[in-house]
Tab-separated table of N, CA and C in Angstrom:
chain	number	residue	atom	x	y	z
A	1	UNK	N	104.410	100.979	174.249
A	1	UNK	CA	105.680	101.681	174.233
A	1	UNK	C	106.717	100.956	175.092
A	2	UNK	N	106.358	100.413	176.101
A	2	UNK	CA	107.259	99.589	176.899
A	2	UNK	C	107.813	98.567	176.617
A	3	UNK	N	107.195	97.994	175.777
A	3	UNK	CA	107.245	96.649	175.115
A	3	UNK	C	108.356	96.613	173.864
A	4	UNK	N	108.527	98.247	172.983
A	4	UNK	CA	109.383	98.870	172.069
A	4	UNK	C	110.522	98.981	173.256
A	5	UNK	N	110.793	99.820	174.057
A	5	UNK	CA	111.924	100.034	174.775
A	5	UNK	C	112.587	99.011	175.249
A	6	UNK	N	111.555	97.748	175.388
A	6	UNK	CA	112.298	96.782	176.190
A	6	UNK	C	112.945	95.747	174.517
A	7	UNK	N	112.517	95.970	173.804
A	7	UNK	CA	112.699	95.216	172.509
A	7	UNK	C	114.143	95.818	172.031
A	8	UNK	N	114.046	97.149	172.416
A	8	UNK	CA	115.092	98.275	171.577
A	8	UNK	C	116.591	97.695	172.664
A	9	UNK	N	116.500	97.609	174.262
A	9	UNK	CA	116.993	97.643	175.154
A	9	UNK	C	117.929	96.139	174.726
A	10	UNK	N	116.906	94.918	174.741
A	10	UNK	CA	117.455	93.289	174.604
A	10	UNK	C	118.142	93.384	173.265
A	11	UNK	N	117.825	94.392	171.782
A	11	UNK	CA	118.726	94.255	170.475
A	11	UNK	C	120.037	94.643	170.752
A	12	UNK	N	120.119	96.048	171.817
A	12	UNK	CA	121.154	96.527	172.273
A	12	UNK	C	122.180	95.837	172.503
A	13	UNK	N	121.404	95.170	173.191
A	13	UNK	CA	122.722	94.230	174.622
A	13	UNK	C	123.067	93.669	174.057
A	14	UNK	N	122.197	92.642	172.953
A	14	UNK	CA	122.615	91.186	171.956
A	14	UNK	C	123.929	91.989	170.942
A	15	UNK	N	123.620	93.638	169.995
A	15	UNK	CA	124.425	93.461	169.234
A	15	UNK	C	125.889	93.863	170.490
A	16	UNK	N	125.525	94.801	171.742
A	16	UNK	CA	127.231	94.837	172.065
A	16	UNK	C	127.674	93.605	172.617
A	17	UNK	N	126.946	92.602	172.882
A	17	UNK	CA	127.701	91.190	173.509
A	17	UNK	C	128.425	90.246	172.282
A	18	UNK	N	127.490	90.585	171.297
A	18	UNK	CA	128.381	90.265	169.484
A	18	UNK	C	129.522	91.037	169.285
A	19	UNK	N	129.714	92.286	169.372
A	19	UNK	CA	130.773	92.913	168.880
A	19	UNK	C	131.703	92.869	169.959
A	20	UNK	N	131.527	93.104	170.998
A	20	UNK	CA	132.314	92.379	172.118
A	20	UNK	C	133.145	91.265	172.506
A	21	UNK	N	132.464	89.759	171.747
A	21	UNK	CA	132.849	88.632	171.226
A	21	UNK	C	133.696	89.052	170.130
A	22	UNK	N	133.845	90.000	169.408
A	22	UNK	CA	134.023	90.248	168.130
A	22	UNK	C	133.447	89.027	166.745
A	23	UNK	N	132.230	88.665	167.461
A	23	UNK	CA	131.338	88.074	166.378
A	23	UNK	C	130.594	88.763	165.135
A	24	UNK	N	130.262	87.995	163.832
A	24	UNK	CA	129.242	88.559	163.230
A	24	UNK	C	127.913	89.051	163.870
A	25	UNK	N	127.469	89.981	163.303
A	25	UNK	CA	126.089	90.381	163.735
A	25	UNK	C	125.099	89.603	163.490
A	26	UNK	N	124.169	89.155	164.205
A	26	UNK	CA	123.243	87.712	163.931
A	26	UNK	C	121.907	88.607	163.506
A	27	UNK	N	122.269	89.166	162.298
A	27	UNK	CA	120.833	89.873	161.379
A	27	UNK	C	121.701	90.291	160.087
A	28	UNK	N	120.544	89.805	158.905
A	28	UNK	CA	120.693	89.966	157.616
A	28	UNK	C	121.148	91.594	157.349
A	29	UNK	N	121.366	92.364	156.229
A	29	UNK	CA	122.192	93.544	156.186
A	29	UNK	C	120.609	94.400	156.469
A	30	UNK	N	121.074	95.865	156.858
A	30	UNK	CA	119.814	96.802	157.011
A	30	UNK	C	118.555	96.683	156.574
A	31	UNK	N	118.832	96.965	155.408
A	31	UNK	CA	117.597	97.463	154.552
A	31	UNK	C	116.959	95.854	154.192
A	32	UNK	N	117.466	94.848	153.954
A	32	UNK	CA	116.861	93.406	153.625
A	32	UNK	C	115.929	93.176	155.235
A	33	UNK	N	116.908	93.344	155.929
A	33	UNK	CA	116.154	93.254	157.475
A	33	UNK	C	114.713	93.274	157.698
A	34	UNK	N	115.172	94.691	157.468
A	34	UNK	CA	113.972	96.046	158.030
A	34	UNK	C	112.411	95.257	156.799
A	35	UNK	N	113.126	94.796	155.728
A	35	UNK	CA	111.855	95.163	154.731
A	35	UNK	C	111.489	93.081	155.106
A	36	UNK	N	111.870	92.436	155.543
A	36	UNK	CA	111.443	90.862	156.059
A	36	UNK	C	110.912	91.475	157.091
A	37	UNK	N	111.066	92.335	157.741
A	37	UNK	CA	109.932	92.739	158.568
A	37	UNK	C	108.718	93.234	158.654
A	38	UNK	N	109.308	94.170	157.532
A	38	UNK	CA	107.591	94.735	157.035
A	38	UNK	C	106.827	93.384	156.329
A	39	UNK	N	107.478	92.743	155.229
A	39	UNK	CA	106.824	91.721	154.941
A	39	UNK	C	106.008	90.606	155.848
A	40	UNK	N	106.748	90.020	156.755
A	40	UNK	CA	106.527	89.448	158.016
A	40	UNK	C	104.692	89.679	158.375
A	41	UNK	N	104.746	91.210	158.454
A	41	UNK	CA	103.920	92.027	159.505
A	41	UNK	C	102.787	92.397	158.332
A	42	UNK	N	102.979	92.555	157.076
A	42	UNK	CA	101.719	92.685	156.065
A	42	UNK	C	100.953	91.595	155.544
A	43	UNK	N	101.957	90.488	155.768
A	43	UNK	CA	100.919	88.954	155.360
A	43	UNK	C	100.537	88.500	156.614
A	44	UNK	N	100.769	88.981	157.817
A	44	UNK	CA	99.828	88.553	159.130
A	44	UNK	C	98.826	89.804	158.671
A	45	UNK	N	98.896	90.828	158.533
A	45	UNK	CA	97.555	91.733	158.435
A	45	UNK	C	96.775	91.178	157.289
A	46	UNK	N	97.487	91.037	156.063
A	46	UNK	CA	96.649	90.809	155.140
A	46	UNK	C	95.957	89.505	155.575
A	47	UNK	N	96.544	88.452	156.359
A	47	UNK	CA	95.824	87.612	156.131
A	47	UNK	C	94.630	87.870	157.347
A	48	UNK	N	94.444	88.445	158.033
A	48	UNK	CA	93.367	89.305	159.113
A	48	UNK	C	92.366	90.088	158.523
A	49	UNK	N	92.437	90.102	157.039
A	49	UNK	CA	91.492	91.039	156.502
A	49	UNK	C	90.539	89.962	155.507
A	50	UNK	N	91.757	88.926	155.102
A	50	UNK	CA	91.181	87.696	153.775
A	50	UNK	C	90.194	86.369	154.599
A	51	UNK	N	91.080	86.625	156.010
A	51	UNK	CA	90.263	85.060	156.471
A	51	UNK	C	88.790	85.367	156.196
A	52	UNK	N	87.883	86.068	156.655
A	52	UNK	CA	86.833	85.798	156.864
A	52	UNK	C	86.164	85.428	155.400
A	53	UNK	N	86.938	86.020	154.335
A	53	UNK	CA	86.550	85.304	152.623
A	53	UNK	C	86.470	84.029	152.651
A	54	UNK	N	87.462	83.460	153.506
A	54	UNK	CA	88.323	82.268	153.288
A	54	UNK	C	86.727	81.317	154.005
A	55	UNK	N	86.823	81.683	155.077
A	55	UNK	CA	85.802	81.232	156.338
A	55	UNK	C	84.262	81.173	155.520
A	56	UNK	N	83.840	82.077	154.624
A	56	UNK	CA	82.651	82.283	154.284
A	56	UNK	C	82.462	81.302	152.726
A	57	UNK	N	83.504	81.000	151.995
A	57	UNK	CA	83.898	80.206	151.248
A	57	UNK	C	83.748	78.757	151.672
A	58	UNK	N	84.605	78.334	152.286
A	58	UNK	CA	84.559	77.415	152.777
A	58	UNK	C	83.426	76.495	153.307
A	59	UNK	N	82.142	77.766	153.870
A	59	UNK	CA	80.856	76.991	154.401
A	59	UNK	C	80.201	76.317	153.209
């Protein structure tokens, strides 16, 4: 949980020091975002579930 707050805390600061600059926001639009993230985070799991196929194949 600390590790979320402190994540939530550093996006904070980055987007008001952007809009502050009156810069673009340095992240793709919402919903594309959010879902390169989920993607991101399901082919590291998936691939945590396939290696050992991969590993047992391979011998």
């Amino acid at each position: 949980m600390k590790e979320v707050l402190i994540a939530l805390l550093t996006g904070f600061g980055a987007g008001f020091i952007f809009a502050m600059f009156r810069l673009p926001i340095p992240a793709p639009p919402a919903f594309a975002g959010i879902m390169g993230i989920v993607g991101i985070y399901l082919g590291f799991r998936v691939y945590g579930w396939i290696q050992p196929l991969f590993e047992s194949f391979m011998k």
